[in-house]
Amino acid sequence: MPSEAASTTDPERPFRVAIVGAGPAGFYAADRLLRDEHPIEVEMFDRLPTPFGLVRAGVAPDHPKIKAVTRVFEKTAKREGFRFHGHVEIGSDLTHDELTSCHDAVIYTYGAAHDRRLGIPGEDLPGSVPATRFVAWYNGHPDASGHDFDLSGKRAVVIGNGNVAVDVARMLVLPREEMAETDIADHALEVLSASSIEEVVILGRRGPAQAAYTTPELRELGELTDADVIVDPAEVVLDGASRQWLESEHADRTARDNVEIVEEYSQRAPSGKPKRVVLRFLASPVEILGDERVEGIRVVHNELIADDGGQIRAHHTDREATIECDLVLRSVGYRGEGIEGLPFDERTGTILNEGGRVLHEPGGEPFRGVYTAGWIKRGPSGVIGTNKKCANDTVDLLLEDLDAGILPKAGGDSAALDSLLAERAPHRIDYAGWERIDEHERELGEAQGRPRVKLVTHDHLREKATG
């Protein structure tokens, strides 16, 4: 158990930090720590055999430039004092208390991997699935390798107006030759190439001024090889509240640019491409229809009204419509889950914290030596780069507490940790094991003119990692 306070002048050993989660927030935190003047060791844990989180398993395969950030993370992993422990789940293989017994501080950065639900009738019909599952499937996430998607229908509806919604819509209409140049999972390449989907409807409950996707993602839709982008001109006529907000100093550049792009789309004449992506606004799903599987979705038309605080909210009207479809992908946000022993805010789906310091209770005292960063700290918002500032802010607080001499000093060390891991997680994969996976995937990809061909099952990943 932790004993006396850790000190910046401790001559016995470096300050030891555990980071739980090997995604962008975790690597940015590790880099900041290992660059600091204090002697620091970082032990990074992830329940997956592979590092890099959503950069590997969430970024769309046709966005290789975004994935290039892993080169920065690879440099961090090569720094003295860094160790990676893949295929180790905190809360299962190791408890929070066991982690703190071997580390002077712990930073939780494991993200928000679960989907939010709509809470409407028919949500669990076959053919209605979370977009998170679809994304994991085409990205080769080992938890999703056994999933099966029926793409034999003609129309899919994607519920949500964020980047993930745009990504899955785009993946449904990309031609095989474009997908075959990416690191998409082989099983997904074959199914998507044989897809019968001709139209994808992206459904947003508010207007184009409130959409959450970024401008580059939106612009990409207008550049699709095989699909026209369709927008009803009547749906992009802004209400008074949205127009007023857009013209105010509070509106950001993204919102203004998005509105301009959507307005331009609404004026385009279809060019006769074989597929369509339809942007629908001011429509909320109220029921997914079907007997044995999805046959359609009932939506209600919304109007936007500014509340007393100036927030523009969607309100249902009495106008309804039914969209016939064969597939519904629900992309209404990610949600984090707690770990036993950590205070968790069920309302926000985040670890209870103030600025990154974990709290015992709302408004209470900090949980000394325990911190959080990334989506599990602030909720699923921002892009990959957003996590850099978020992680740095958290590490700054940790170092401030270290300098103040208020952090507990762990009784255990790396030898004690290794002993625990040998007992609890004999399946552990170190960074050298990941490098063997990485080299193998790249070699397979080079033979096919692709960045990599992913191993997509836990068994295959473990086998290659251990040689």
XYZ file of C-alpha atoms in Angstrom:
467
model
C 0.000 0.000 0.000
C 1.117 3.619 -0.532
C 3.283 4.975 2.248
C 5.007 8.326 2.738
C 4.615 11.216 0.301
C 6.585 11.079 -2.948
C 9.296 13.701 -3.290
C 11.071 15.281 -6.238
C 14.343 14.649 -4.388
C 13.822 10.932 -3.692
C 17.249 9.396 -4.445
C 16.012 5.796 -4.451
C 14.054 5.491 -7.672
C 12.168 7.417 -10.387
C 8.604 8.566 -9.863
C 6.315 5.836 -11.232
C 3.138 6.578 -13.201
C 0.615 4.089 -14.594
C -1.430 5.157 -17.622
C -4.555 3.114 -18.310
C -5.464 3.403 -21.976
C -3.076 3.405 -24.958
C -4.955 5.839 -27.166
C -3.976 9.420 -28.060
C -4.662 10.854 -24.591
C -2.538 8.159 -22.997
C 0.395 8.667 -25.349
C 0.255 12.449 -25.106
C 0.307 12.134 -21.310
C 3.236 9.705 -21.466
C 5.201 11.997 -23.757
C 4.676 14.991 -21.473
C 5.764 12.983 -18.432
C 8.861 11.485 -20.046
C 10.014 14.884 -21.288
C 9.820 16.379 -17.807
C 12.916 17.172 -15.752
C 11.839 14.778 -13.002
C 13.047 11.172 -13.346
C 9.806 9.395 -14.304
C 8.862 5.889 -15.407
C 5.625 5.235 -17.304
C 3.818 1.892 -17.425
C 1.006 1.963 -20.010
C -1.848 -0.562 -19.926
C -4.514 -1.402 -22.488
C -7.032 -4.213 -22.617
C -6.319 -4.680 -26.342
C -3.187 -6.425 -27.622
C -2.393 -3.342 -29.742
C -1.725 0.294 -28.847
C -3.088 3.563 -30.324
C -6.772 3.182 -29.441
C -9.188 4.809 -31.871
C -6.375 5.824 -34.218
C -6.145 2.129 -35.116
C -9.714 1.043 -34.444
C -11.796 4.198 -34.975
C -10.315 6.418 -37.683
C -11.818 5.588 -41.086
C -9.514 3.444 -43.259
C -9.540 6.029 -46.052
C -8.028 8.673 -43.746
C -4.377 7.575 -43.622
C -3.068 11.078 -42.887
C -4.900 11.100 -39.552
C -3.423 7.709 -38.691
C 0.080 9.114 -39.273
C -0.009 10.542 -35.732
C 1.082 7.084 -34.564
C 4.611 7.984 -35.685
C 4.702 10.500 -32.845
C 3.427 7.872 -30.407
C 6.067 5.395 -31.601
C 8.795 7.871 -30.648
C 7.262 8.180 -27.182
C 7.283 4.396 -26.806
C 11.021 4.368 -27.546
C 11.818 6.776 -24.712
C 13.712 5.509 -21.720
C 11.377 4.698 -18.867
C 8.388 3.601 -21.023
C 6.795 0.142 -20.934
C 3.625 -1.096 -22.655
C 1.385 -3.834 -21.261
C -1.170 -4.882 -23.868
C -3.980 -7.353 -23.327
C -4.185 -6.354 -19.650
C -7.573 -5.141 -18.423
C -7.624 -2.935 -15.335
C -10.597 -3.888 -13.188
C -10.304 -7.503 -14.268
C -6.689 -8.648 -14.575
C -5.506 -5.998 -12.112
C -7.581 -3.929 -9.713
C -7.249 -0.201 -9.150
C -5.778 -0.856 -5.697
C -3.180 -3.228 -7.116
C -2.243 -0.611 -9.684
C -1.756 2.072 -7.037
C 0.276 -0.311 -4.891
C 2.971 -0.333 -7.605
C 2.726 3.269 -8.851
C 2.945 6.695 -7.260
C 0.229 8.050 -9.578
C -2.301 6.666 -12.051
C -3.802 8.457 -15.065
C -6.941 6.905 -16.550
C -7.222 7.632 -20.284
C -9.186 4.613 -21.521
C -11.773 6.570 -23.474
C -15.467 5.996 -24.103
C -15.982 2.805 -26.059
C -19.717 2.202 -25.623
C -22.590 3.612 -27.640
C -25.375 5.794 -26.314
C -28.867 4.464 -26.875
C -31.823 6.193 -28.496
C -34.404 4.791 -26.104
C -37.079 4.306 -28.766
C -39.228 1.277 -29.735
C -37.605 -1.115 -32.188
C -34.058 -0.103 -31.299
C -33.015 -3.718 -30.778
C -34.484 -5.136 -33.984
C -32.027 -7.053 -36.187
C -30.649 -4.524 -38.634
C -30.511 -1.745 -36.021
C -26.954 -1.537 -34.705
C -24.680 0.997 -33.062
C -22.341 2.748 -35.454
C -19.562 2.009 -32.950
C -19.936 -1.703 -33.747
C -19.873 -1.063 -37.488
C -16.758 1.117 -37.172
C -15.006 -1.518 -35.057
C -15.937 -4.200 -37.605
C -14.533 -2.474 -40.684
C -11.437 -1.343 -38.764
C -10.509 -4.862 -37.666
C -11.104 -4.463 -33.933
C -10.595 -7.948 -32.455
C -13.805 -7.707 -30.413
C -15.763 -7.169 -33.651
C -14.254 -9.775 -35.952
C -17.240 -12.081 -35.470
C -19.889 -9.492 -36.270
C -22.053 -9.905 -39.353
C -23.736 -7.096 -41.305
C -26.501 -7.679 -43.824
C -26.008 -5.149 -46.622
C -28.424 -6.772 -49.058
C -30.975 -3.951 -48.776
C -31.163 -0.766 -50.809
C -31.288 1.984 -48.170
C -29.484 2.599 -44.882
C -30.267 5.321 -42.351
C -27.498 6.737 -40.184
C -28.822 8.552 -37.104
C -26.519 11.346 -35.994
C -24.760 14.393 -37.341
C -21.160 13.934 -36.214
C -17.974 12.751 -37.888
C -18.671 9.096 -37.103
C -22.026 9.328 -38.887
C -20.337 10.821 -41.940
C -17.581 8.181 -41.818
C -19.942 5.209 -41.809
C -22.073 6.750 -44.551
C -18.985 7.249 -46.698
C -17.753 3.707 -46.079
C -21.104 2.349 -47.275
C -20.722 3.972 -50.701
C -16.984 3.806 -51.424
C -16.041 1.739 -54.495
C -14.014 -1.406 -53.907
C -10.915 -0.066 -55.643
C -10.706 2.844 -53.198
C -11.268 0.654 -50.143
C -8.713 -1.880 -51.378
C -5.945 0.734 -51.071
C -6.567 1.163 -47.325
C -6.048 -0.876 -44.150
C -9.730 -1.854 -43.955
C -10.239 -5.325 -42.474
C -10.352 -8.002 -45.178
C -13.712 -9.361 -43.998
C -15.260 -5.885 -44.271
C -13.726 -5.257 -47.688
C -15.465 -8.314 -49.096
C -18.869 -7.574 -47.530
C -18.855 -3.870 -48.412
C -17.734 -4.614 -51.970
C -20.767 -6.900 -52.414
C -23.163 -4.426 -50.761
C -26.501 -3.624 -52.401
C -26.885 -0.312 -50.533
C -27.732 2.441 -53.018
C -28.804 5.238 -50.691
C -27.594 6.353 -47.261
C -29.678 8.882 -45.329
C -27.867 10.848 -42.607
C -30.475 12.007 -40.126
C -29.905 15.049 -37.908
C -32.340 16.291 -35.267
C -31.223 19.905 -35.616
C -30.190 22.080 -38.553
C -26.969 22.439 -40.543
C -25.753 25.238 -38.258
C -25.781 22.867 -35.247
C -24.269 19.782 -36.937
C -21.274 18.342 -35.090
C -19.224 17.101 -38.042
C -16.098 18.972 -39.048
C -15.863 20.857 -42.326
C -13.320 18.525 -44.025
C -15.569 15.525 -43.305
C -18.594 17.318 -44.739
C -16.682 18.492 -47.805
C -15.553 14.923 -48.551
C -19.151 13.882 -49.153
C -19.295 16.169 -52.164
C -16.194 14.515 -53.632
C -17.387 10.897 -53.527
C -16.634 8.907 -56.664
C -19.799 6.801 -56.746
C -22.378 8.869 -54.851
C -24.191 12.161 -55.317
C -24.885 14.166 -52.189
C -28.531 15.244 -51.955
C -29.990 17.997 -49.768
C -33.551 19.320 -49.856
C -33.255 23.128 -50.248
C -36.216 23.595 -47.879
C -34.271 21.924 -45.041
C -31.343 24.341 -45.183
C -33.407 27.504 -44.809
C -32.211 28.645 -41.400
C -34.642 29.586 -38.669
C -34.333 33.028 -37.129
C -32.536 31.844 -33.992
C -29.918 29.926 -35.968
C -29.355 32.785 -38.382
C -28.951 35.237 -35.527
C -26.479 32.955 -33.767
C -24.540 32.330 -36.968
C -24.107 36.066 -37.490
C -23.020 36.662 -33.895
C -19.495 36.645 -32.491
C -20.274 33.399 -30.669
C -20.549 31.289 -33.832
C -17.399 29.449 -34.854
C -15.843 29.184 -38.285
C -16.797 25.516 -38.620
C -20.523 26.229 -38.278
C -20.413 29.029 -40.840
C -18.441 26.942 -43.319
C -20.705 23.912 -42.827
C -23.820 25.959 -43.571
C -22.260 27.317 -46.753
C -21.297 23.829 -47.928
C -24.728 22.353 -47.196
C -26.404 25.261 -48.997
C -24.168 24.599 -52.008
C -25.072 20.903 -51.918
C -28.760 21.795 -51.945
C -28.268 23.600 -55.248
C -26.450 20.755 -56.960
C -28.194 18.726 -59.618
C -27.579 14.952 -59.310
C -24.900 13.860 -61.770
C -26.206 10.344 -62.240
C -23.794 8.513 -59.954
C -25.002 5.033 -58.938
C -25.423 5.875 -55.236
C -26.733 8.728 -53.100
C -25.953 10.221 -49.708
C -28.926 12.227 -48.467
C -28.508 14.799 -45.695
C -31.730 15.221 -43.711
C -32.118 17.879 -41.033
C -34.688 18.723 -38.349
C -35.823 15.106 -38.010
C -35.749 12.854 -34.948
C -36.355 9.094 -34.925
C -39.249 8.050 -32.714
C -39.606 4.380 -33.703
C -37.712 1.788 -35.700
C -40.242 -0.272 -37.626
C -40.308 -3.938 -38.537
C -41.521 -7.359 -37.435
C -38.539 -9.688 -37.579
C -35.975 -7.095 -38.699
C -35.711 -3.421 -39.672
C -38.138 -2.334 -42.371
C -38.254 1.406 -41.794
C -37.966 4.261 -39.344
C -40.609 6.720 -38.183
C -39.350 10.272 -37.756
C -40.892 13.462 -36.450
C -40.137 16.896 -37.864
C -38.528 19.355 -35.457
C -38.465 23.097 -35.114
C -35.637 24.980 -33.442
C -36.405 27.312 -30.552
C -33.956 29.326 -28.455
C -34.493 28.821 -24.718
C -34.145 31.504 -22.044
C -30.398 30.957 -21.937
C -30.035 31.355 -25.696
C -29.457 27.646 -26.344
C -31.107 26.477 -29.571
C -33.036 23.280 -28.964
C -35.041 20.933 -31.172
C -38.754 20.577 -30.370
C -41.031 17.982 -31.930
C -43.927 19.104 -34.109
C -46.945 17.041 -35.137
C -45.493 16.345 -38.595
C -44.283 12.781 -39.046
C -42.900 10.681 -41.880
C -41.718 7.124 -42.471
C -38.445 6.292 -44.215
C -38.300 2.778 -45.615
C -34.897 1.227 -44.969
C -33.118 -2.072 -44.348
C -30.341 -0.935 -42.023
C -30.173 1.597 -39.193
C -26.810 2.679 -37.803
C -27.159 4.604 -34.548
C -24.440 7.240 -34.173
C -25.629 9.396 -31.294
C -22.456 9.400 -29.249
C -20.033 7.347 -27.213
C -20.213 6.694 -23.506
C -17.580 5.679 -20.982
C -17.906 3.078 -18.242
C -16.487 3.056 -14.752
C -13.895 0.835 -13.099
C -14.475 -0.599 -9.645
C -12.802 1.560 -7.039
C -13.054 4.779 -9.080
C -15.688 7.502 -8.573
C -17.825 7.648 -11.717
C -20.409 10.146 -12.957
C -23.206 8.068 -14.517
C -24.905 11.153 -15.926
C -21.942 12.210 -18.063
C -20.344 8.797 -18.485
C -17.011 10.133 -17.220
C -14.721 9.564 -14.250
C -15.623 12.113 -11.588
C -12.950 14.791 -11.796
C -12.106 18.462 -11.668
C -9.740 19.499 -14.419
C -8.224 16.020 -14.464
C -7.856 15.415 -10.726
C -10.186 12.552 -9.782
C -12.563 13.453 -6.938
C -13.942 11.230 -4.185
C -17.395 12.806 -4.612
C -18.949 15.736 -6.499
C -17.329 18.912 -5.239
C -15.226 16.855 -2.839
C -11.546 16.337 -2.171
C -9.139 14.999 -4.809
C -8.367 11.298 -4.880
C -4.634 11.769 -4.254
C -2.448 10.370 -6.983
C -5.331 9.525 -9.330
C -5.969 11.509 -12.519
C -7.808 11.260 -15.819
C -7.495 12.595 -19.369
C -9.190 12.206 -22.747
C -12.787 11.198 -23.376
C -13.163 9.459 -20.019
C -12.279 12.823 -18.442
C -14.332 15.257 -20.527
C -16.736 13.145 -22.598
C -16.548 12.176 -26.304
C -15.761 15.516 -27.914
C -13.068 17.005 -30.096
C -10.664 15.467 -32.575
C -7.466 13.494 -31.932
C -5.400 16.627 -31.428
C -7.814 17.860 -28.748
C -6.460 15.146 -26.496
C -2.974 16.665 -26.474
C -3.975 19.781 -24.543
C -6.339 17.745 -22.385
C -3.550 15.309 -21.437
C -0.981 18.053 -20.910
C -3.355 19.939 -18.620
C -3.815 16.810 -16.510
C -0.081 16.083 -16.345
C 0.574 19.678 -15.300
C -1.704 19.105 -12.299
C 0.051 15.845 -11.482
C 3.479 17.521 -11.574
C 2.141 20.389 -9.490
C 1.015 17.885 -6.861
C 4.355 16.087 -7.086
C 6.274 19.310 -6.468
C 3.973 20.092 -3.554
C 4.941 16.753 -1.975
C 1.314 15.669 -1.485
C 1.306 12.444 -3.528
C 1.460 9.051 -1.832
C 4.527 6.956 -2.527
C 3.855 3.392 -3.683
C 5.322 0.562 -1.701
C 5.802 -1.632 -4.767
C 8.062 -1.212 -7.802
C 8.470 -2.646 -11.312
C 9.481 -6.027 -9.885
C 6.300 -6.158 -7.806
C 4.282 -5.191 -10.887
C 5.935 -7.864 -13.016
C 5.166 -10.443 -10.370
C 1.505 -9.432 -10.374
C 1.332 -9.474 -14.177
C 2.949 -12.911 -14.374
C 0.229 -14.234 -12.077
C -2.796 -12.302 -13.308
C -2.045 -11.608 -16.973
C 0.273 -14.265 -18.424
C -1.181 -13.319 -21.831
C 0.380 -9.828 -21.549
C 1.853 -8.369 -24.753
C 4.759 -5.940 -24.448
C 5.781 -3.292 -26.968
C 8.197 -5.660 -28.692
C 5.235 -7.989 -29.202
C 3.269 -5.152 -30.796
C 6.237 -4.423 -33.079
C 6.137 -8.031 -34.291
C 2.425 -7.609 -35.065
C 3.088 -4.286 -36.786
C 5.912 -5.678 -38.928
C 3.824 -8.686 -39.976
C 0.798 -6.558 -40.924
C 2.947 -4.166 -42.932
C 4.613 -7.024 -44.801
C 1.210 -8.463 -45.714
C 0.070 -5.035 -46.834
C 3.159 -4.364 -48.945
C 2.471 -7.508 -50.955
C -0.984 -6.130 -51.801
C -0.091 -2.455 -52.257
C -1.791 -1.535 -48.975
C -0.543 0.167 -45.784
C -1.134 -3.028 -43.797
C -3.388 -6.068 -43.624
C -4.677 -6.266 -40.077
C -4.808 -9.306 -37.870
C -8.346 -9.182 -36.549
C -8.697 -11.851 -33.867
C -7.254 -11.972 -30.366
C -5.762 -15.402 -31.069
C -3.913 -14.290 -34.211
C -2.647 -11.140 -32.509
C -1.359 -13.111 -29.536
C 0.292 -15.707 -31.753
C 2.163 -13.129 -33.791
C 3.123 -11.069 -30.724
C 4.738 -14.059 -29.045
C 6.435 -15.264 -32.225
